[in-house]
PDB file of C-alpha atoms in Angstrom:
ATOM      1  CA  UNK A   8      85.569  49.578  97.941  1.00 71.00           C
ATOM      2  CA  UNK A   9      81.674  50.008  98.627  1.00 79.00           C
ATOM      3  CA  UNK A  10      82.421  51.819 101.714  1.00 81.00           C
ATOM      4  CA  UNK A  11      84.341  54.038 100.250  1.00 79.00           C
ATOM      5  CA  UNK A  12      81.975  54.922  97.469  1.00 81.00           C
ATOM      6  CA  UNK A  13      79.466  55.305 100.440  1.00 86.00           C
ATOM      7  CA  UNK A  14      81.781  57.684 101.895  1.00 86.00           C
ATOM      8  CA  UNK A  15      82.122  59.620  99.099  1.00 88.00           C
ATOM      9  CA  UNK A  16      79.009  59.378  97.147  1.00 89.00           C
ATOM     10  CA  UNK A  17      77.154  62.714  98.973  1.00 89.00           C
ATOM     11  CA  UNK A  18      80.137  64.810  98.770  1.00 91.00           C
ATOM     12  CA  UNK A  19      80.116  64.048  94.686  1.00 90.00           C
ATOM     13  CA  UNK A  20      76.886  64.362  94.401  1.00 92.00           C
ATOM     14  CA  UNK A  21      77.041  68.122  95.933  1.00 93.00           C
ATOM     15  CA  UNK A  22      80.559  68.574  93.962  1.00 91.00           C
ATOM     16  CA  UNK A  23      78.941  67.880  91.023  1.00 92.00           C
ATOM     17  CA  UNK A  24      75.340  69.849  91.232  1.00 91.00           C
ATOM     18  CA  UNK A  25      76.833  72.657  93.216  1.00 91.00           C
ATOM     19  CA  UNK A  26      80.112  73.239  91.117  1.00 91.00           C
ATOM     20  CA  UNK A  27      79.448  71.485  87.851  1.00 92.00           C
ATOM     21  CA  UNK A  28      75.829  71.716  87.389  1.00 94.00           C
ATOM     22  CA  UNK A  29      76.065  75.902  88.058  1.00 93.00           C
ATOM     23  CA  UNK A  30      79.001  75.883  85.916  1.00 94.00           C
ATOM     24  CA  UNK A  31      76.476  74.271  83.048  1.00 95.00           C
ATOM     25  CA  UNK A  32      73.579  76.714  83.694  1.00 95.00           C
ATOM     26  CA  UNK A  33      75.934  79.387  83.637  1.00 95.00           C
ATOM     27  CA  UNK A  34      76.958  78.682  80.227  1.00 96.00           C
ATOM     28  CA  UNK A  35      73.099  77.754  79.356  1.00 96.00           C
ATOM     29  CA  UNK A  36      71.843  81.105  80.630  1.00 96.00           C
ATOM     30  CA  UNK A  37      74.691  82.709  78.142  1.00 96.00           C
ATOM     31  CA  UNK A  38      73.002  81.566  75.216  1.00 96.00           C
ATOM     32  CA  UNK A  39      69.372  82.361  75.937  1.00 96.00           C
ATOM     33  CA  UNK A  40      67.544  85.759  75.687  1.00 94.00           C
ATOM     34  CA  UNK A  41      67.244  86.375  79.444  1.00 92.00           C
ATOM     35  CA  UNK A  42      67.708  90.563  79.398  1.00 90.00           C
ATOM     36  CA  UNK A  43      65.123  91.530  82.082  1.00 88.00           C
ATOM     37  CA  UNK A  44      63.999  90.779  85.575  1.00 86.00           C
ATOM     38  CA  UNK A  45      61.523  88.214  83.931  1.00 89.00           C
ATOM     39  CA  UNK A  46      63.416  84.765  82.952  1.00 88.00           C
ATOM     40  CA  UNK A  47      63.336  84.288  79.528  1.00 90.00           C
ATOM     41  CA  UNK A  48      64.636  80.982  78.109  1.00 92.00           C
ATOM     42  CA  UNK A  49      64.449  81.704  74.259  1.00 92.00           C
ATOM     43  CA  UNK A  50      67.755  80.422  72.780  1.00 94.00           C
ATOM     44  CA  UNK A  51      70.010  82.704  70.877  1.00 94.00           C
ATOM     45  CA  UNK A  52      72.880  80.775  70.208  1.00 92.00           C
ATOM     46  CA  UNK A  53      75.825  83.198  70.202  1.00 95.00           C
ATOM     47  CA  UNK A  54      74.520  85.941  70.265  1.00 95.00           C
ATOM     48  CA  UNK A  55      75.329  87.428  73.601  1.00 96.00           C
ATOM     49  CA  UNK A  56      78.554  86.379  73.114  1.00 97.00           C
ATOM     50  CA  UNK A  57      79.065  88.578  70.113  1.00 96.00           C
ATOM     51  CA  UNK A  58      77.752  91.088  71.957  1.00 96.00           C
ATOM     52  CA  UNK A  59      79.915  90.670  74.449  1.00 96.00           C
ATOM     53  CA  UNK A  60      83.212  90.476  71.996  1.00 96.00           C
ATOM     54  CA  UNK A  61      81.893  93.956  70.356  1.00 96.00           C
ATOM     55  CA  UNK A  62      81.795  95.556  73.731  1.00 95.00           C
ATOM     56  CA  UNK A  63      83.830  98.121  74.307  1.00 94.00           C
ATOM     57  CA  UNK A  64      83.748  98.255  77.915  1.00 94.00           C
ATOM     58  CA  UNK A  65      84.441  94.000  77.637  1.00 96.00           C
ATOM     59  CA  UNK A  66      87.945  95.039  75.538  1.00 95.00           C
ATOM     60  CA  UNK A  67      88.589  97.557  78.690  1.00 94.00           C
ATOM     61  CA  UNK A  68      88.272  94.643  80.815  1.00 95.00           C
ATOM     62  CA  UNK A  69      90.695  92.332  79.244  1.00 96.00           C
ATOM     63  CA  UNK A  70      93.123  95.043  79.021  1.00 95.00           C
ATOM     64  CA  UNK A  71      93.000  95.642  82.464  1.00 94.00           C
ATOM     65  CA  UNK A  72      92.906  92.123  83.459  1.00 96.00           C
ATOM     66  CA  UNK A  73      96.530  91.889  81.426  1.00 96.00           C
ATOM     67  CA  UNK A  74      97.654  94.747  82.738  1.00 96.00           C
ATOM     68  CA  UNK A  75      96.542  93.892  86.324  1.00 96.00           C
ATOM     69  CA  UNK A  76      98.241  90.436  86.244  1.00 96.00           C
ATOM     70  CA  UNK A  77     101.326  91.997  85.150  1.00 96.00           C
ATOM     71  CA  UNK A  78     101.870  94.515  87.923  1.00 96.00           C
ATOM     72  CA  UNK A  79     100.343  92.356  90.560  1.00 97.00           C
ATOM     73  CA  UNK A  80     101.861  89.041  89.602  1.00 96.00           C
ATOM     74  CA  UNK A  81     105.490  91.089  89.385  1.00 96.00           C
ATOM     75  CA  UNK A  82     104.946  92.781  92.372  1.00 97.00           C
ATOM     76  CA  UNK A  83     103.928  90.031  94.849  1.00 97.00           C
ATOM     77  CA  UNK A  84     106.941  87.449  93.197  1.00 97.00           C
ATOM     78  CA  UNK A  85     109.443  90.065  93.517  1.00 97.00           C
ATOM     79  CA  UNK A  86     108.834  91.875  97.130  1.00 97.00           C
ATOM     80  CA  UNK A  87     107.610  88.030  98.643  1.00 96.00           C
ATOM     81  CA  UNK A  88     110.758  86.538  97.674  1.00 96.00           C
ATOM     82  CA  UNK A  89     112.728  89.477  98.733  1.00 96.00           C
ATOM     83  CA  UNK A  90     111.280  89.342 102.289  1.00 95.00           C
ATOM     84  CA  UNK A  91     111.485  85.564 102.805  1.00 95.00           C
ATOM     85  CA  UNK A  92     114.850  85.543 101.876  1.00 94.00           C
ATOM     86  CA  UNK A  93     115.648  88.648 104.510  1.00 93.00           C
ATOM     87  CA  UNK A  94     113.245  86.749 106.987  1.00 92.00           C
ATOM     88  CA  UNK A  95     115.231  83.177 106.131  1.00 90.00           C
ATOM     89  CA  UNK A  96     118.437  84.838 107.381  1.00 87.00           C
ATOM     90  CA  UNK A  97     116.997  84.172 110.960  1.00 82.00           C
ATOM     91  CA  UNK A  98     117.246  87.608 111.758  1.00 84.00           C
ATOM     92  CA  UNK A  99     116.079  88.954 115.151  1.00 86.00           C
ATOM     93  CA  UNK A 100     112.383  89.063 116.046  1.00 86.00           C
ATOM     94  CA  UNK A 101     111.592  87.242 113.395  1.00 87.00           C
ATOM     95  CA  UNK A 102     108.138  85.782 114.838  1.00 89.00           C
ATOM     96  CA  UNK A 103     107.369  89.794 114.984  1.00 92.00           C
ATOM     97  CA  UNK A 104     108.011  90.548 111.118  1.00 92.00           C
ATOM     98  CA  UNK A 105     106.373  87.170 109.884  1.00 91.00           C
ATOM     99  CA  UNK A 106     103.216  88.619 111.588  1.00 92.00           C
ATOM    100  CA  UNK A 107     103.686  91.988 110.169  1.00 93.00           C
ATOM    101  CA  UNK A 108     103.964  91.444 106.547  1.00 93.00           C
ATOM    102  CA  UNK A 109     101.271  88.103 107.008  1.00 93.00           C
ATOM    103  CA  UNK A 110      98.658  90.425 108.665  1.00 94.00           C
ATOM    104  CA  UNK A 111      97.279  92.326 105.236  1.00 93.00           C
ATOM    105  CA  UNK A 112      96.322  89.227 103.805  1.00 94.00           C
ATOM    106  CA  UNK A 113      93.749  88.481 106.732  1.00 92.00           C
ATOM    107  CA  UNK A 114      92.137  91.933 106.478  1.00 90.00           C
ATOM    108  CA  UNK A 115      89.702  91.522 103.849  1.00 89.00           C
ATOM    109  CA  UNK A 116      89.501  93.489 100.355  1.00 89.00           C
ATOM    110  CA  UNK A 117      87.193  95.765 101.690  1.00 91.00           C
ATOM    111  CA  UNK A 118      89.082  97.106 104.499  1.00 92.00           C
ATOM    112  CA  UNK A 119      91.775  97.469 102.208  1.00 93.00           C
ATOM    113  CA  UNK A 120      89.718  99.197  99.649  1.00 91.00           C
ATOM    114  CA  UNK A 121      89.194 101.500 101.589  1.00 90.00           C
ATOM    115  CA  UNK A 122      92.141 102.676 103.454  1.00 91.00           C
ATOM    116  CA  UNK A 123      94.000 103.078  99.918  1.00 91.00           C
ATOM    117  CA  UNK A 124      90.745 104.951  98.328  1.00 89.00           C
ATOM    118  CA  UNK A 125      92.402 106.901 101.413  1.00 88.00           C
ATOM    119  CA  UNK A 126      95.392 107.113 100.993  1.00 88.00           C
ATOM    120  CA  UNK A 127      95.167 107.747  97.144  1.00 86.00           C
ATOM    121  CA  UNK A 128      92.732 110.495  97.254  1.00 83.00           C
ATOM    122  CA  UNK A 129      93.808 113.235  95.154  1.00 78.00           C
ATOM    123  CA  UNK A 130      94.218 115.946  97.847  1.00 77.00           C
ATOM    124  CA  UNK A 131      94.774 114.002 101.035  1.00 78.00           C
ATOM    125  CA  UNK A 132      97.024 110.899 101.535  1.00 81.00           C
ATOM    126  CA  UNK A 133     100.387 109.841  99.665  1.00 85.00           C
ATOM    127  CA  UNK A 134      99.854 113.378  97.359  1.00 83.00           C
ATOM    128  CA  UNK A 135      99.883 115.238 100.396  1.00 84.00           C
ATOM    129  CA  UNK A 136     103.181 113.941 101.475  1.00 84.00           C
ATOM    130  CA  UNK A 137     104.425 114.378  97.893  1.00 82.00           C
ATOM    131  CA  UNK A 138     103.674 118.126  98.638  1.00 82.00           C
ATOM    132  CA  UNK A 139     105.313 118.101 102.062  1.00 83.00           C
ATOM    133  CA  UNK A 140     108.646 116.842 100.630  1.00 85.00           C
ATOM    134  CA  UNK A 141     108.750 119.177  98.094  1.00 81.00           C
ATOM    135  CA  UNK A 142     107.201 117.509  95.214  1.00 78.00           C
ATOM    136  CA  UNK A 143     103.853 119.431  94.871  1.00 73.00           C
ATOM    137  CA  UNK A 144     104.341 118.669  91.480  1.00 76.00           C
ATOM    138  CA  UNK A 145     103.891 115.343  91.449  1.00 78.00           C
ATOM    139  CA  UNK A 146      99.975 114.776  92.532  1.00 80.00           C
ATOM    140  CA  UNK A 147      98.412 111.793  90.287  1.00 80.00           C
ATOM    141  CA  UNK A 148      94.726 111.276  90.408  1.00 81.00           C
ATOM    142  CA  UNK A 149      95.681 107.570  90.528  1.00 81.00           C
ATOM    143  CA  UNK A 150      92.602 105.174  90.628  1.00 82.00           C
ATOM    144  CA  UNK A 151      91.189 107.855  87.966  1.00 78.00           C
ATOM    145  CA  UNK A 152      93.306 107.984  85.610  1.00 79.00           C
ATOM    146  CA  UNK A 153      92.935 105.565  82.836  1.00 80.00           C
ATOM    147  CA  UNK A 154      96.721 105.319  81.922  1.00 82.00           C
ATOM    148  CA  UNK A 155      97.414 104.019  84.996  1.00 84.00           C
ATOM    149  CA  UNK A 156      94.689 103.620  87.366  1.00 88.00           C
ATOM    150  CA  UNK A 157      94.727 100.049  86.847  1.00 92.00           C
ATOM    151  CA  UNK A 158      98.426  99.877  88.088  1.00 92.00           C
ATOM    152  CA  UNK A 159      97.525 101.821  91.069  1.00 91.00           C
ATOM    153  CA  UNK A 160      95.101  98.842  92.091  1.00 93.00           C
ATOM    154  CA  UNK A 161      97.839  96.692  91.845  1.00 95.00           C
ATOM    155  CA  UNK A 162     100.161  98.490  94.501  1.00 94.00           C
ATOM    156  CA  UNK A 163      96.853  97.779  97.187  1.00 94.00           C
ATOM    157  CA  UNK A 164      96.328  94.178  95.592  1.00 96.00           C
ATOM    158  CA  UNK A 165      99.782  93.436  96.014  1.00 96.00           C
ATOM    159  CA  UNK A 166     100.123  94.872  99.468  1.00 96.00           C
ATOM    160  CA  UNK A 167      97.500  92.599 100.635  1.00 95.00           C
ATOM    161  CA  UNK A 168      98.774  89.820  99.399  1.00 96.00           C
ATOM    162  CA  UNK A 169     102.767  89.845  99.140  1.00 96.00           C
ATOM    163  CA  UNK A 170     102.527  88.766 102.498  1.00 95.00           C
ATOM    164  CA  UNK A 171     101.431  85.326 102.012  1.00 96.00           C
ATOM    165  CA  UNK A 172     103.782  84.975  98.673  1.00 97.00           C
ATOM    166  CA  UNK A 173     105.970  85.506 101.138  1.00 96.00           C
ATOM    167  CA  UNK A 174     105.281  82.536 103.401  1.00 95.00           C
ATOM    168  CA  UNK A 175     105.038  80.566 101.181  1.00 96.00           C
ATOM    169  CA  UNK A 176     108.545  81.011  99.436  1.00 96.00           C
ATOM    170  CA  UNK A 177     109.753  81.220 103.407  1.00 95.00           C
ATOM    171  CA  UNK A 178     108.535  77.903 103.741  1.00 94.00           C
ATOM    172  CA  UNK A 179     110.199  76.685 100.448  1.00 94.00           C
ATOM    173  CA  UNK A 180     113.548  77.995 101.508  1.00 92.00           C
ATOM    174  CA  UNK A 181     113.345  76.441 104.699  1.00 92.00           C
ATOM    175  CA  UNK A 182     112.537  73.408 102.605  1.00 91.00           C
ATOM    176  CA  UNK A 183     116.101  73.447 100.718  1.00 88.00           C
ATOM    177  CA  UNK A 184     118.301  71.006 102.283  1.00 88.00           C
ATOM    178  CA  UNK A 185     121.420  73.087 104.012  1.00 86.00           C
ATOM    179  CA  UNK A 186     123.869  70.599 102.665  1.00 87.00           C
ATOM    180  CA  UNK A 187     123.306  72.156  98.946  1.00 86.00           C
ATOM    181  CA  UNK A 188     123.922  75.762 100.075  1.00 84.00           C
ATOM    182  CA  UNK A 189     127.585  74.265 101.810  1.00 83.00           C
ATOM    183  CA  UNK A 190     128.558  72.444  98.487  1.00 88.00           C
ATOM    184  CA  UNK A 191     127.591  75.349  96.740  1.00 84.00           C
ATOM    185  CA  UNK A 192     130.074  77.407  98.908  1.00 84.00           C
ATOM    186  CA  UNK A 193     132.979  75.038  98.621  1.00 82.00           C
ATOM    187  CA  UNK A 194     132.451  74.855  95.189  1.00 80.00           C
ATOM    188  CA  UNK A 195     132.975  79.021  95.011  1.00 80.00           C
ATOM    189  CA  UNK A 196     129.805  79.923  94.833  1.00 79.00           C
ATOM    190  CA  UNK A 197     128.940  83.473  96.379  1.00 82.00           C
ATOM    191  CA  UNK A 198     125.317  84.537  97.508  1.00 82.00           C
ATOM    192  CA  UNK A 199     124.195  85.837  94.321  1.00 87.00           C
ATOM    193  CA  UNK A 200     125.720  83.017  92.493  1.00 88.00           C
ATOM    194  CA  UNK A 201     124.166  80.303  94.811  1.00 87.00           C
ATOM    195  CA  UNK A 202     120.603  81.731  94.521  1.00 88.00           C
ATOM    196  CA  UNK A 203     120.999  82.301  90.831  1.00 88.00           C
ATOM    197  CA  UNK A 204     121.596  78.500  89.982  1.00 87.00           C
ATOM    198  CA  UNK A 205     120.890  76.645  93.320  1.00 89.00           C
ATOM    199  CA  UNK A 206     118.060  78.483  95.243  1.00 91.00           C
ATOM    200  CA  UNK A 207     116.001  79.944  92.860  1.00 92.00           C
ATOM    201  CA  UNK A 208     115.462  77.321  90.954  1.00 92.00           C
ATOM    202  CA  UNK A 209     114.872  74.779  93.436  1.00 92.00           C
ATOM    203  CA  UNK A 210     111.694  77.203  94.439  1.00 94.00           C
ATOM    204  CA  UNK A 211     110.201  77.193  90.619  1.00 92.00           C
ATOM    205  CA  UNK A 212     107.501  74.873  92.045  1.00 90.00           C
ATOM    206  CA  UNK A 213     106.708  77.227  95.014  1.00 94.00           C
ATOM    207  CA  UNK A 214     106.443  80.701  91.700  1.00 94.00           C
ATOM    208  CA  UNK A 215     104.786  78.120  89.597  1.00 92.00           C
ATOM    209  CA  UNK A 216     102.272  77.957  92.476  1.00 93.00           C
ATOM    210  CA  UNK A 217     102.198  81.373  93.260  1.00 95.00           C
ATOM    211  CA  UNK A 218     101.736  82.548  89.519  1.00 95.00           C
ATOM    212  CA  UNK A 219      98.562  80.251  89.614  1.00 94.00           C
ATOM    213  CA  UNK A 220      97.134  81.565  93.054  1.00 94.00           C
ATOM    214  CA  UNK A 221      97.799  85.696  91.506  1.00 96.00           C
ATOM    215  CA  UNK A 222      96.932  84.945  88.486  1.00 95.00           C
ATOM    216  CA  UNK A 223      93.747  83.402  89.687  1.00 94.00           C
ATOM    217  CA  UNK A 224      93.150  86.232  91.950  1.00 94.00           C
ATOM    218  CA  UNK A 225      93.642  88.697  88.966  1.00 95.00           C
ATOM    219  CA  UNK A 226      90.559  87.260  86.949  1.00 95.00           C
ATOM    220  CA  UNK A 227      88.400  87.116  90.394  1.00 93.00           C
ATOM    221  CA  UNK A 228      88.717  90.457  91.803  1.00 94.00           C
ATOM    222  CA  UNK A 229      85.893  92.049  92.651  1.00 94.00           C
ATOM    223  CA  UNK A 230      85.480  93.664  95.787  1.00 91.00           C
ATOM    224  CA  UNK A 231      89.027  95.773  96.303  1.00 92.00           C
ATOM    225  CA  UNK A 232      88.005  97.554  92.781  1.00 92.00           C
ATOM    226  CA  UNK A 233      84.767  97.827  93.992  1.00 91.00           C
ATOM    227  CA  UNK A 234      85.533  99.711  97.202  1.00 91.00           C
ATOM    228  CA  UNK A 235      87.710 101.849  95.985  1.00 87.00           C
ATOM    229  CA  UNK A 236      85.322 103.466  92.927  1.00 78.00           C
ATOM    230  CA  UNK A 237      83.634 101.108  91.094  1.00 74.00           C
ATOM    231  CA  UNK A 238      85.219 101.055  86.864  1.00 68.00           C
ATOM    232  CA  UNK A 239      86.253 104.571  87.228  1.00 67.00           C
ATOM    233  CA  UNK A 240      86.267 106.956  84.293  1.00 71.00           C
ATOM    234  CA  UNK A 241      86.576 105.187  80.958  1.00 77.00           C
ATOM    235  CA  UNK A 242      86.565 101.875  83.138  1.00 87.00           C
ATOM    236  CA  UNK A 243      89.900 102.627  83.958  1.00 87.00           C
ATOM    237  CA  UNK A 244      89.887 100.347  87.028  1.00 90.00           C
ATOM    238  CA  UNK A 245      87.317  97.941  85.800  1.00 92.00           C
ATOM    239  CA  UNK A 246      87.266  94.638  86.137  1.00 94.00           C
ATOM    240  CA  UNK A 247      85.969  91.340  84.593  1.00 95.00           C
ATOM    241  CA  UNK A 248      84.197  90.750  87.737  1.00 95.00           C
ATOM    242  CA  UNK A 249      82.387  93.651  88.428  1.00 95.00           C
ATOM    243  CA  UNK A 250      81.137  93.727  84.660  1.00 95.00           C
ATOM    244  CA  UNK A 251      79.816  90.729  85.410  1.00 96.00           C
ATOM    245  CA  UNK A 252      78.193  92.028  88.649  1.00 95.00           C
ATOM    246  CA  UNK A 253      77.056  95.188  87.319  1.00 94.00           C
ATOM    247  CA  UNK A 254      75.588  93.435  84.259  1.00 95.00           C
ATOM    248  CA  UNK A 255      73.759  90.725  85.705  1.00 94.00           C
ATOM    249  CA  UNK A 256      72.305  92.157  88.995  1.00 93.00           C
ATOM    250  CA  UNK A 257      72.322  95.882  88.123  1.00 91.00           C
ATOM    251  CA  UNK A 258      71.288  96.211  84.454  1.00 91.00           C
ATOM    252  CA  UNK A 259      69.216  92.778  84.885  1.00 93.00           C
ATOM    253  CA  UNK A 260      71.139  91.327  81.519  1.00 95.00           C
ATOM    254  CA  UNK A 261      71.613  88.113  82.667  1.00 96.00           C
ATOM    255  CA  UNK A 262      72.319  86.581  79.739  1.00 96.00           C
ATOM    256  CA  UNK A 263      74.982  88.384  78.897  1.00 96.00           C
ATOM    257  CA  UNK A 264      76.594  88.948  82.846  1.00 96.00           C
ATOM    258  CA  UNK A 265      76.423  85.173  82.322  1.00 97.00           C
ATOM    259  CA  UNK A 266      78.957  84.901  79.055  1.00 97.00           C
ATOM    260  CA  UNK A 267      80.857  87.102  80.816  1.00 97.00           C
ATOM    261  CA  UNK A 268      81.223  84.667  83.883  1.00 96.00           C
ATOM    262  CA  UNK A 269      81.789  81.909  81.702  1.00 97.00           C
ATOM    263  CA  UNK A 270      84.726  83.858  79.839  1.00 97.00           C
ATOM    264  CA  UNK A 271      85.935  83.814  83.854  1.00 96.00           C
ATOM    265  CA  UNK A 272      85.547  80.195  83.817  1.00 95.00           C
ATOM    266  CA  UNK A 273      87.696  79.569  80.650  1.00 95.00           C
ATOM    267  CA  UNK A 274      90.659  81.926  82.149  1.00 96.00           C
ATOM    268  CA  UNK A 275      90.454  80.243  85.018  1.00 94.00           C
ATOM    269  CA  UNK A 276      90.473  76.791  82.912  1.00 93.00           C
ATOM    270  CA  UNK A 277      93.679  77.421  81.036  1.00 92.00           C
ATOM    271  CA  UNK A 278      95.346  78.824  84.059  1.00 91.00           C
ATOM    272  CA  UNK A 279      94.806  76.093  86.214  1.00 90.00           C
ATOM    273  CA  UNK A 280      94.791  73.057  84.084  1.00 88.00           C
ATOM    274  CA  UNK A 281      98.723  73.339  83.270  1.00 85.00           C
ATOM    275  CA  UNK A 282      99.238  73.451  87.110  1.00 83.00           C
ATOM    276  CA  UNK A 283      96.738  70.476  87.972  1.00 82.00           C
ATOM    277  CA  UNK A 284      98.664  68.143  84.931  1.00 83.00           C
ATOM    278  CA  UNK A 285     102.494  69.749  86.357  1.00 79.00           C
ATOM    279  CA  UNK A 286     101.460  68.099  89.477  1.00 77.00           C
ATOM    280  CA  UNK A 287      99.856  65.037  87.953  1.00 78.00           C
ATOM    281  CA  UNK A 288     102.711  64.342  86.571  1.00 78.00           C
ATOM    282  CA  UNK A 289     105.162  65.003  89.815  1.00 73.00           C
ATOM    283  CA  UNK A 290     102.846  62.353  91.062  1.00 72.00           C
ATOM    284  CA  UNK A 291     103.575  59.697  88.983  1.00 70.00           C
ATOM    285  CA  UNK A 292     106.836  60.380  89.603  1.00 67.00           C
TER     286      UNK A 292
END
């Protein structure tokens, strides 16, 4: 028992002033007057936070965030199931299109910034082979508009990542005992019957994981939106994140950039906990 509270003592000591203790000052610094490049420690109370509540570009961001988790949570279930379960039909070459769809998610959100600012540009990219085709007509501004510029982010967030939704619900099929799909088909079961009420739900624990790692990702992202063009016209693509950036580092309002980053905190909070007490619980078990 000592030794192992040897072993472990440094790395909770770090755990807890490098995660826990920042977390703290964060939500210190949010309610003190710090608004300039010179620290200013004069306590407020809530006041930044009511600041931040009445902001209009803050209501932009949480409207954004739910619209971003949405489209990107939809998108990444939908199209990573739907190629593991192509992929987990051991097709031909399979090694080759594992790699394939895998490979966005190494290139970082930067590179993939900017090859959709790209290929989304008004005049050049997907528009221009909407006017090739025949459908001239059709030429969105995209990450510009504000109806749905925030949807457009999605399609590059969720091309970047459906690829490792994908493993991992490829791994969770591969998981699923053969024997159940054969007594589902002696039973009378067809495909779309036996991944309807055999498959599918067998992998809830693989979309309940996935639905924390998007979702997470959705309150987080920063650097894709920031690539592409910043919070666009009437922060049409803006993002909790780069509030938070822009606030804090650009505008020198700490103070408030740090409510902001503790709202971040709390998201993250209630997404995670339900996962870390599901699992707690298939522990026990």
């Amino acid at each position: 028992m000592a030794l192992a509270v040897i072993v472990l003592l440094p790395s909770i000591i770090a755990v807890g002033i490098f995660i826990y203790g920042f977390i703290g000052w964060t939500f210190y610094i949010s309610t003190v007057d710090w608004k300039s490049a010179v620290p200013d420690y004069t306590f407020v109370g809530l006041k930044n936070w009511i600041r931040m509540l009445n902001d209009r570009r803050f209501h932009a961001d949480m409207r954004n965030l739910l619209f971003y988790a949405i489209g990107f949570m939809s998108q990444c279930i939908l199209f990573g199931f739907l190629l593991a379960t192509l992929l987990d039909q051991k097709i031909k070459g399979e090694a080759i299109f594992r790699t394939v769809f895998i490979f966005p998610f190494a290139v970082s959100g930067v590179v993939t910034g900017v090859a959709w600012r790209w290929l989304m540009q008004p005049t050049t990219g997907i528009n221009l082979i909407f006017a090739n085709i025949g459908l001239g007509w059709f030429q969105p501004d995209w990450f510009a508009n504000v109806k749905y510029g925030i949807w457009a982010v999605t399609i590059a967030a969720a091309w970047q990542f459906t690829g490792y939704v994908m493993a991992l619900y490829l791994a969770g099929l591969r998981g699923i005992p053969f024997e159940l799909r054969e007594a589902a088909a002696i039973d009378g079961a067809g495909t779309w019957a036996t991944y309807r009420y055999v498959i599918i739900p067998l992998l809830m624990p693989v979309t309940f994981t996935v639905i924390v790692l998007t979702g997470m990702n959705s309150i987080r992202v920063f650097d894709l939106v920031a690539t592409i063009g910043g919070s666009g016209a009437g922060f049409a693509i803006d993002t909790l994140a780069l509030n938070m950036f822009q606030t804090t580092f650009g505008a020198y309002r700490f103070s408030l950039g740090a409510a902001i980053g503790a709202v971040m905190l709390l998201l993250a909070t209630f997404l995670v906990l339900p996962y870390l007490m599901s699992m707690q619980r298939e522990t026990e078990r």
